[in-house]
Coordinates of C-alpha atoms in Angstrom, one line a residue:
X1240 CA 51.6 144.2 218.1
X1241 CA 48.2 142.8 217.3
X1242 CA 46.2 141.5 214.4
X1243 CA 46.2 143.4 211.1
X1244 CA 43.6 143.1 208.3
X1245 CA 41.5 140.2 209.7
X1246 CA 38.4 140.3 207.6
X1247 CA 37.7 140.4 203.9
X1248 CA 34.1 141.6 203.6
X1249 CA 31.1 139.7 202.4
X1250 CA 31.6 136.0 201.7
X1251 CA 30.7 134.7 198.3
X1252 CA 27.8 132.1 198.1
X1253 CA 28.8 128.6 197.4
X1254 CA 26.3 126.6 195.5
X1255 CA 26.4 122.8 195.9
X1256 CA 25.7 120.9 192.8
X1257 CA 22.6 118.6 192.9
X1258 CA 19.3 118.4 191.0
X1259 CA 17.5 121.3 189.4
X1260 CA 17.7 123.1 192.8
X1261 CA 20.4 122.7 195.4
X1262 CA 20.9 123.6 199.0
X1263 CA 22.9 126.9 199.4
X1264 CA 25.3 127.4 202.2
X1265 CA 27.1 130.7 202.9
X1266 CA 29.0 132.2 205.9
X1267 CA 26.7 134.6 207.5
X1268 CA 27.8 138.2 207.7
X1269 CA 27.2 138.3 211.5
X1270 CA 29.8 135.7 212.1
X1271 CA 32.5 136.6 214.6
X1272 CA 34.8 134.6 212.4
X1273 CA 33.8 135.3 208.8
X1274 CA 35.1 133.9 205.6
X1275 CA 38.5 134.8 204.3
X1276 CA 39.9 136.3 207.5
X1277 CA 43.5 137.5 207.0
X1278 CA 45.5 137.2 210.2
X1279 CA 49.0 138.5 210.8
X1280 CA 51.4 135.6 210.8
X1281 CA 53.3 137.1 213.7
X1282 CA 50.2 136.9 215.9
X1283 CA 50.4 133.9 218.2
X1284 CA 47.4 134.5 220.4
X1285 CA 44.3 132.3 220.5
X1286 CA 41.6 132.9 217.9
X1287 CA 38.0 131.8 218.8
X1288 CA 34.5 132.9 218.0
X1289 CA 31.2 131.8 216.4
X1290 CA 31.2 130.6 212.9
X1291 CA 27.6 131.1 211.6
X1292 CA 26.4 129.3 208.5
X1293 CA 23.4 130.5 206.5
X1294 CA 21.5 127.5 205.3
X1295 CA 18.9 127.7 202.4
X1296 CA 17.3 124.3 201.8
X1297 CA 14.4 125.5 199.7
X1298 CA 13.7 122.9 196.9
X1299 CA 17.1 121.4 197.3
X1300 CA 15.8 117.8 197.9
X1301 CA 13.0 117.6 195.4
X1302 CA 14.8 114.9 193.5
X1303 CA 15.2 112.8 196.7
X1304 CA 11.7 111.4 196.6
X1305 CA 9.5 110.2 199.5
X1306 CA 11.3 108.6 202.5
X1307 CA 14.6 110.1 201.6
X1308 CA 17.3 110.8 204.2
X1309 CA 20.3 113.1 204.1
X1310 CA 23.3 113.8 206.3
X1311 CA 24.9 117.2 206.6
X1312 CA 28.5 116.7 207.7
X1313 CA 30.5 119.7 208.8
X1314 CA 34.3 119.2 209.1
X1315 CA 36.8 121.7 210.5
X1316 CA 40.5 121.8 209.3
X1317 CA 42.9 123.2 211.9
X1318 CA 40.0 124.2 214.2
X1319 CA 37.9 122.5 216.8
X1320 CA 34.7 123.2 218.7
X1321 CA 35.2 125.2 221.9
X1322 CA 32.1 123.7 223.4
X1323 CA 29.4 121.2 222.7
X1324 CA 27.5 122.0 219.5
X1325 CA 23.9 122.4 220.6
X1326 CA 22.4 124.3 217.7
X1327 CA 20.2 122.3 215.4
X1328 CA 19.0 123.6 212.0
X1329 CA 15.3 124.2 212.5
X1330 CA 13.2 125.8 209.9
X1331 CA 9.7 127.3 209.6
X1332 CA 9.0 124.5 207.2
X1333 CA 9.7 121.6 209.6
X1334 CA 10.2 119.1 206.7
X1335 CA 13.6 120.8 206.2
X1336 CA 14.8 120.1 209.8
X1337 CA 18.1 118.4 210.7
X1338 CA 19.2 117.2 214.2
X1339 CA 22.7 116.3 215.5
X1340 CA 23.4 112.7 214.7
X1341 CA 27.0 112.4 215.9
X1342 CA 30.1 114.4 216.8
X1343 CA 30.0 118.0 217.8
X1344 CA 31.6 117.4 221.2
X1345 CA 34.0 120.0 222.8
X1346 CA 37.4 119.6 221.1
X1347 CA 35.9 117.8 218.2
X1348 CA 36.5 118.6 214.6
X1349 CA 33.3 117.2 212.9
X1350 CA 29.6 117.1 213.5
X1351 CA 26.9 115.3 211.5
X1352 CA 23.3 116.5 211.3
X1353 CA 20.6 114.1 209.9
X1354 CA 17.3 115.1 208.3
X1355 CA 14.4 114.3 210.7
X1356 CA 11.3 114.2 208.5
X1357 CA 10.3 111.6 205.9
X1358 CA 9.0 114.3 203.6
X1359 CA 12.4 116.1 203.2
X1360 CA 11.7 116.2 199.5
X1361 CA 8.9 118.7 200.1
X1362 CA 11.2 121.2 201.8
X1363 CA 9.9 124.6 200.7
X1364 CA 11.2 125.9 197.3
X1365 CA 10.8 129.5 196.6
X1366 CA 10.8 133.0 198.0
X1367 CA 10.4 133.7 201.7
X1368 CA 12.2 132.2 204.7
X1369 CA 10.4 128.9 205.3
X1370 CA 13.5 126.9 204.3
X1371 CA 16.3 129.1 205.7
X1372 CA 18.1 129.0 209.1
X1373 CA 21.3 130.1 210.8
X1374 CA 23.6 127.4 212.3
X1375 CA 26.0 128.6 215.0
X1376 CA 29.2 126.7 215.6
X1377 CA 31.6 127.8 218.4
X1378 CA 35.2 127.2 217.0
X1379 CA 38.8 128.1 217.7
X1380 CA 42.1 127.8 215.8
X1381 CA 44.0 124.6 216.7
X1382 CA 47.5 125.4 215.4
X1383 CA 48.3 129.1 215.3
X1384 CA 49.8 130.1 212.0
X1385 CA 48.1 127.5 209.8
X1386 CA 45.1 128.1 207.7
X1387 CA 41.6 127.2 208.8
X1388 CA 39.0 125.7 206.5
X1389 CA 35.4 124.4 206.9
X1390 CA 33.7 122.0 204.6
X1391 CA 29.9 121.2 204.5
X1392 CA 29.0 117.9 202.8
X1393 CA 25.5 116.6 202.0
X1394 CA 25.3 112.8 201.7
X1395 CA 22.2 110.8 200.6
X1396 CA 21.5 107.9 203.0
X1397 CA 18.1 107.0 201.5
X1398 CA 16.0 108.1 198.6
X1399 CA 16.3 108.5 194.9
X1400 CA 19.8 108.7 193.4
X1401 CA 18.5 111.7 191.5
X1402 CA 19.7 113.6 194.5
X1403 CA 23.5 113.5 194.4
X1404 CA 24.4 115.7 197.4
X1405 CA 27.6 117.7 197.2
X1406 CA 30.3 119.5 199.1
X1407 CA 31.3 123.1 199.6
X1408 CA 34.3 124.4 201.4
X1409 CA 35.1 127.8 203.0
X1410 CA 38.5 129.4 203.6
X1411 CA 38.0 130.8 207.0
X1412 CA 41.4 132.0 208.2
X1413 CA 44.8 132.5 206.5
X1414 CA 48.0 133.8 208.1
X1415 CA 50.0 136.4 206.1
X1416 CA 53.2 138.0 207.3
X1417 CA 52.3 141.6 208.2
X1418 CA 55.3 143.2 209.8
X1419 CA 58.4 144.2 208.0
X1420 CA 61.3 146.6 208.4
X1421 CA 63.9 147.9 205.9
X1422 CA 67.3 149.4 206.4
X1423 CA 68.4 151.4 203.4
X1424 CA 72.1 152.3 203.3
X1425 CA 73.3 155.6 201.9
X1426 CA 73.9 155.0 198.2
X1427 CA 76.5 157.7 198.0
X1428 CA 79.5 155.9 199.6
X1429 CA 81.7 159.0 199.2
X1430 CA 79.8 160.5 202.1
X1431 CA 81.3 157.9 204.4
X1432 CA 84.9 158.4 203.3
X1433 CA 87.6 159.7 205.7
X1434 CA 89.3 162.8 204.5
X1435 CA 92.7 164.0 205.4
X1436 CA 94.5 160.7 205.7
X1437 CA 94.4 159.5 209.3
X1438 CA 92.1 162.3 210.4
X1439 CA 88.4 162.7 209.8
X1440 CA 86.8 166.0 209.6
X1441 CA 83.7 165.8 207.4
X1442 CA 82.5 169.3 208.3
X1443 CA 85.7 170.7 206.8
X1444 CA 86.1 168.1 204.1
X1445 CA 86.3 168.8 200.4
X1446 CA 83.3 166.5 199.7
X1447 CA 79.9 168.2 199.3
X1448 CA 76.7 166.6 200.5
X1449 CA 75.6 164.8 203.7
X1450 CA 79.0 163.6 205.1
X1451 CA 78.4 160.9 207.7
X1452 CA 74.9 160.0 206.6
X1453 CA 74.5 156.3 207.2
X1454 CA 71.1 155.6 205.7
X1455 CA 67.5 155.1 206.8
X1456 CA 65.1 152.7 208.7
X1457 CA 61.4 152.3 207.8
X1458 CA 58.6 150.1 208.9
X1459 CA 56.5 148.7 206.1
X1460 CA 53.3 150.6 205.5
X1461 CA 50.2 148.8 206.7
X1462 CA 46.9 150.2 205.8
X1463 CA 43.3 149.0 205.3
X1464 CA 44.1 148.8 201.6
X1465 CA 47.3 146.6 201.7
X1466 CA 47.6 144.1 198.9
X1467 CA 47.2 141.1 201.2
X1468 CA 45.8 138.0 199.6
X1469 CA 45.1 139.7 196.3
X1470 CA 44.2 143.1 197.4
X1471 CA 41.5 142.4 200.0
X1472 CA 40.0 145.5 201.6
X1473 CA 40.1 145.2 205.4
X1474 CA 37.0 146.1 207.3
X1475 CA 37.0 148.3 210.3
X1476 CA 37.0 145.7 213.1
X1477 CA 38.7 142.3 213.8
X1478 CA 37.0 139.1 214.9
X1479 CA 36.6 140.4 218.4
X1480 CA 35.1 143.7 217.2
X1481 CA 38.2 145.7 218.1
X1482 CA 38.8 148.6 215.6
X1483 CA 41.7 147.9 213.3
X1484 CA 42.7 151.5 213.6
X1485 CA 44.0 150.7 217.1
X1486 CA 46.5 148.2 215.6
X1487 CA 49.9 149.7 214.8
X1488 CA 53.0 148.1 213.5
X1489 CA 54.4 148.4 217.0
X1490 CA 52.4 149.5 220.0
X1491 CA 55.1 149.4 222.7
X1492 CA 57.7 152.1 223.4
X1493 CA 61.1 150.5 224.0
X1494 CA 62.1 149.5 220.5
X1495 CA 65.8 149.5 219.8
X1496 CA 68.2 149.9 216.9
X1497 CA 71.7 149.0 217.6
X1498 CA 74.7 150.0 215.4
X1499 CA 77.7 147.7 215.7
X1500 CA 81.3 148.8 214.9
X1501 CA 84.7 147.2 214.8
X1502 CA 85.9 150.1 216.9
X1503 CA 84.0 153.3 218.0
X1504 CA 87.2 155.2 218.8
X1505 CA 86.6 158.9 218.0
X1506 CA 83.1 158.2 216.6
X1507 CA 81.3 160.8 218.8
X1508 CA 77.6 160.2 218.1
X1509 CA 74.8 159.1 215.8
X1510 CA 71.8 161.5 215.4
X1511 CA 68.5 160.1 214.2
X1512 CA 65.7 162.2 212.7
X1513 CA 63.3 160.7 215.2
X1514 CA 63.9 159.1 218.6
X1515 CA 67.3 159.3 220.2
X1516 CA 70.7 157.5 220.5
X1517 CA 72.9 157.0 223.4
X1518 CA 76.6 157.8 223.4
X1519 CA 78.9 155.2 221.8
X1520 CA 79.7 152.3 224.1
X1521 CA 83.5 151.9 223.9
X1522 CA 83.4 148.4 225.5
X1523 CA 80.7 146.8 223.2
X1524 CA 81.6 149.1 220.3
X1525 CA 78.0 149.9 219.7
X1526 CA 75.6 152.8 219.6
X1527 CA 72.0 152.1 220.8
X1528 CA 69.0 154.1 219.7
X1529 CA 65.5 153.9 221.2
X1530 CA 62.1 154.6 219.6
X1531 CA 58.5 154.8 220.7
X1532 CA 55.9 152.7 218.9
X1533 CA 54.5 155.8 217.4
X1534 CA 57.9 156.8 215.9
X1535 CA 58.3 153.3 214.4
X1536 CA 54.8 153.4 213.0
X1537 CA 55.4 156.9 211.5
X1538 CA 58.5 155.7 209.8
X1539 CA 56.5 153.8 207.2
X1540 CA 55.8 157.1 205.6
X1541 CA 58.8 159.1 206.8
X1542 CA 61.9 156.9 207.2
X1543 CA 64.1 157.6 210.1
X1544 CA 67.5 158.9 208.9
X1545 CA 70.8 158.5 210.8
X1546 CA 73.9 160.7 210.6
X1547 CA 77.2 159.8 212.3
X1548 CA 79.5 162.4 213.7
X1549 CA 83.2 161.9 214.3
X1550 CA 86.1 163.7 216.0
X1551 CA 87.5 166.5 214.0
X1552 CA 90.9 166.3 215.7
X1553 CA 91.7 162.7 216.4
X1554 CA 92.6 159.6 214.4
X1555 CA 89.9 157.1 213.8
X1556 CA 89.9 153.4 213.0
X1557 CA 89.2 152.9 209.3
X1558 CA 88.0 151.2 207.3
X1559 CA 85.3 149.2 209.0
X1560 CA 81.9 147.8 208.3
X1561 CA 78.9 149.0 210.3
X1562 CA 76.1 146.5 211.1
X1563 CA 72.6 147.3 212.4
X1564 CA 69.8 145.5 214.2
X1565 CA 66.2 146.5 215.0
X1566 CA 64.6 144.7 217.9
X1567 CA 61.0 145.6 218.8
X1568 CA 59.9 145.2 222.4
X1569 CA 58.2 141.9 223.1
X1570 CA 54.4 141.9 223.3
X1571 CA 51.9 139.4 224.5
X1572 CA 50.8 136.9 221.9
X1573 CA 53.1 138.4 219.3
X1574 CA 56.4 137.1 217.9
X1575 CA 58.3 139.5 215.7
X1576 CA 61.6 139.0 214.1
X1577 CA 62.7 142.6 213.7
X1578 CA 65.4 143.3 211.1
X1579 CA 69.1 143.2 210.8
X1580 CA 71.8 144.1 208.2
X1581 CA 75.3 142.9 209.0
X1582 CA 76.9 145.2 206.4
X1583 CA 74.6 148.2 206.5
X1584 CA 77.4 150.8 205.8
X1585 CA 81.1 150.9 205.3
X1586 CA 83.3 153.6 206.8
X1587 CA 86.1 153.7 204.3
X1588 CA 89.3 155.7 204.0
X1589 CA 89.9 158.1 201.3
X1590 CA 93.6 157.9 200.5
X1591 CA 93.5 161.0 198.4
X1592 CA 94.6 159.3 195.2
X1593 CA 93.2 157.5 192.2
X1594 CA 94.5 155.2 189.5
X1595 CA 94.3 155.7 185.8
X1596 CA 95.3 153.1 183.1
X1597 CA 97.7 154.1 180.3
X1598 CA 97.9 152.2 177.0
X1599 CA 99.6 153.1 173.7
X1600 CA 98.4 155.8 171.3
X1601 CA 95.9 153.4 169.7
X1602 CA 94.5 152.5 173.2
X1603 CA 96.0 149.0 173.1
X1604 CA 98.7 147.3 175.2
X1605 CA 102.3 147.6 174.2
X1606 CA 102.7 144.2 172.5
X1607 CA 105.6 141.7 172.7
X1608 CA 107.7 143.8 175.1
X1609 CA 111.0 142.2 176.0
X1610 CA 111.1 141.6 179.8
X1611 CA 114.9 140.8 180.1
X1612 CA 117.0 142.6 182.6
X1613 CA 119.8 142.9 179.9
X1614 CA 120.1 142.3 176.2
X1615 CA 117.6 141.7 173.5
X1616 CA 115.4 144.3 172.0
X1617 CA 115.2 147.0 174.5
X1618 CA 112.1 149.3 175.0
X1619 CA 112.4 152.8 176.3
X1620 CA 109.0 154.3 177.5
X1621 CA 107.9 157.8 178.1
X1622 CA 104.7 158.9 179.8
X1623 CA 103.9 162.6 179.2
X1624 CA 101.0 164.9 180.2
X1625 CA 101.2 164.2 183.9
X1626 CA 99.6 167.1 185.8
X1627 CA 101.2 166.0 189.1
X1628 CA 104.1 163.9 190.2
X1629 CA 102.6 160.4 190.4
X1630 CA 102.9 158.6 193.7
X1631 CA 103.2 155.3 191.8
X1632 CA 103.8 154.0 188.3
X1633 CA 103.1 150.3 187.8
X1634 CA 103.3 147.8 184.9
X1635 CA 100.4 145.5 184.4
X1636 CA 100.8 142.3 182.2
X1637 CA 97.9 141.5 179.9
X1638 CA 99.6 138.5 178.4
X1639 CA 103.0 136.9 179.0
X1640 CA 105.2 134.3 177.2
X1641 CA 108.1 132.6 179.0
X1642 CA 110.5 130.2 177.2
X1643 CA 111.8 127.1 179.0
X1644 CA 114.5 128.1 181.5
X1645 CA 113.4 131.7 181.8
X1646 CA 112.3 133.4 185.0
X1647 CA 108.6 134.1 184.7
X1648 CA 106.9 137.0 186.7
X1649 CA 105.5 136.2 190.1
X1650 CA 102.6 138.6 189.7
X1651 CA 100.8 140.5 186.9
X1652 CA 101.3 143.9 188.5
X1653 CA 104.5 145.5 189.8
X1654 CA 105.6 149.0 190.8
X1655 CA 108.4 150.4 188.5
X1656 CA 110.8 151.7 191.1
X1657 CA 113.3 152.6 188.4
X1658 CA 111.1 155.2 186.7
X1659 CA 112.6 158.7 186.4
X1660 CA 110.0 161.5 186.9
X1661 CA 111.0 165.1 186.1
X1662 CA 109.1 168.3 185.9
X1663 CA 109.1 169.9 182.5
X1664 CA 111.3 173.1 182.9
X1665 CA 109.3 174.8 180.1
X1666 CA 105.9 173.8 181.5
X1667 CA 105.7 174.2 185.2
X1668 CA 103.4 171.7 186.9
X1669 CA 103.7 169.2 184.1
X1670 CA 105.8 166.0 184.6
X1671 CA 107.3 163.4 182.4
X1672 CA 108.2 159.8 183.4
X1673 CA 110.8 157.7 181.6
X1674 CA 111.9 154.1 182.2
X1675 CA 113.0 151.1 180.2
X1676 CA 112.0 147.5 179.7
X1677 CA 114.9 146.6 181.9
X1678 CA 113.4 148.6 184.7
X1679 CA 110.1 146.7 184.1
X1680 CA 111.9 143.4 184.2
X1681 CA 113.6 144.3 187.4
X1682 CA 110.2 145.2 188.9
X1683 CA 108.6 141.9 187.8
X1684 CA 111.6 139.8 188.6
X1685 CA 111.8 138.4 185.0
X1686 CA 114.8 137.4 183.0
X1687 CA 115.8 135.4 179.9
X1688 CA 113.3 134.6 177.2
X1689 CA 110.2 136.5 178.6
X1690 CA 108.0 138.7 176.5
X1691 CA 104.6 140.3 177.4
X1692 CA 101.8 142.5 176.3
X1693 CA 101.5 145.2 178.9
X1694 CA 100.0 148.6 179.9
X1695 CA 100.7 151.0 182.8
X1696 CA 98.8 152.3 185.8
X1697 CA 99.6 155.8 187.2
X1698 CA 98.5 156.7 190.7
X1699 CA 97.8 160.4 191.1
X1700 CA 96.3 162.7 193.7
X1701 CA 92.5 163.3 193.7
X1702 CA 91.6 166.1 191.4
X1703 CA 94.5 165.6 189.0
X1704 CA 93.6 165.9 185.3
X1705 CA 94.3 162.9 183.1
X1706 CA 93.1 164.1 179.7
X1707 CA 96.6 164.8 178.3
X1708 CA 98.4 161.6 179.6
X1709 CA 100.1 159.7 176.8
X1710 CA 102.7 156.9 176.5
X1711 CA 105.1 156.1 173.7
X1712 CA 107.8 153.5 173.1
X1713 CA 111.2 153.6 171.4
X1714 CA 112.8 150.2 170.4
X1715 CA 116.6 149.6 170.2
X1716 CA 118.9 146.7 169.8
X1717 CA 122.6 146.9 170.7
X1718 CA 122.3 150.6 171.2
X1719 CA 120.8 151.1 167.7
X1720 CA 117.3 152.6 167.5
X1721 CA 115.0 150.3 165.6
X1722 CA 111.9 152.6 165.5
X1723 CA 109.2 154.4 167.4
X1724 CA 106.1 153.9 165.3
X1725 CA 105.5 150.3 166.2
X1726 CA 102.6 151.0 168.5
X1727 CA 100.8 153.6 166.4

């Protein structure tokens, strides 16, 4: 991996406030390190080159008066000089000249230039090049990953206070994260359900779609028009003149994606749409896939998909969570974190059933139901319209009231084992379930002065219709029916 999007284009001129005219300093377009370089934060290599400043002093010091003297102080932030600064600003108009006064040594971060002529105030003002010059400074980044700035300060040492000097600063290098990778799990979780109880056979399963499809992997798309630092357009070359087109997301060819399982028993393979995957490792419980740099780079426009195959004839371990990790091959001067998702996909078990809630005719819970094992006002319940024999009928307490000394329920849900389910002899394939409040009390373990508001849950085979299911209640005390319209 290398640098991405280093340069921003032409630098904007920075005008330093002063008198009627002012010295202008810009970063010259021929600089090896120009203004507003955007460097990939993952790049850890050295960055060095010439920073060239374009100085225009024309008329800048007119307010200084005769005998005036000015220092130009250049200070680097997070950069130093790679060698001794030897370049002095020398102009066609010699009255504009500056010489090194102090600093500028190799490894230094500041250099001071001082005006050399007593008639600095006459430094040419106007068109032409008499008062312009290029100042070359060899610099390098000190701490990789931190931004680099350069300030140019003009300070009056002698002369009229009408000249106030000024400071301008340039943002030379900023580091912005460039690499990024995304795992996107299959949003249709039904495509990762086992079918047939303890056996999986997606190819013969009742589900339609992409059974066994885990999801995709994609590298972020990096182009010359990426919205880095406000949408800067990258030029064609980096600070060393290397074409940016040669910089891919990954440039080496041993990049790995590893899928991690609780148990790979009877998981036979994972097939990617690019690259290739090894057979499952039964010791590590992993599947390792390998990709070239070109395949990873291409994934930013065409994500790599992964489909898992399983044995059609043997039991599998389910459910389990599948994790995934992408590790790019290490490259010189490049530190890249890759990507991971510890819960990328879940291989779950389809038990072949579903649960539907059943309330009274008004859609409300059956209120104030006696939950005694004997005595009191007894409720007899009937659930009709069952299109299959339910594998489970359960009571669910919405609210409960227990008097002192009574036996309160230990849980809010219990299976009613005393329910009697019979097929309607006149309507084959339709079932009716009947049970009493005493059956419910036995299931909940309640007795004495306990009443509750409750509804029921019916567990049926997948594909069973529920549109006709209805529940009704009959109240009786001492064997005498009190009514059946209480819940309507």
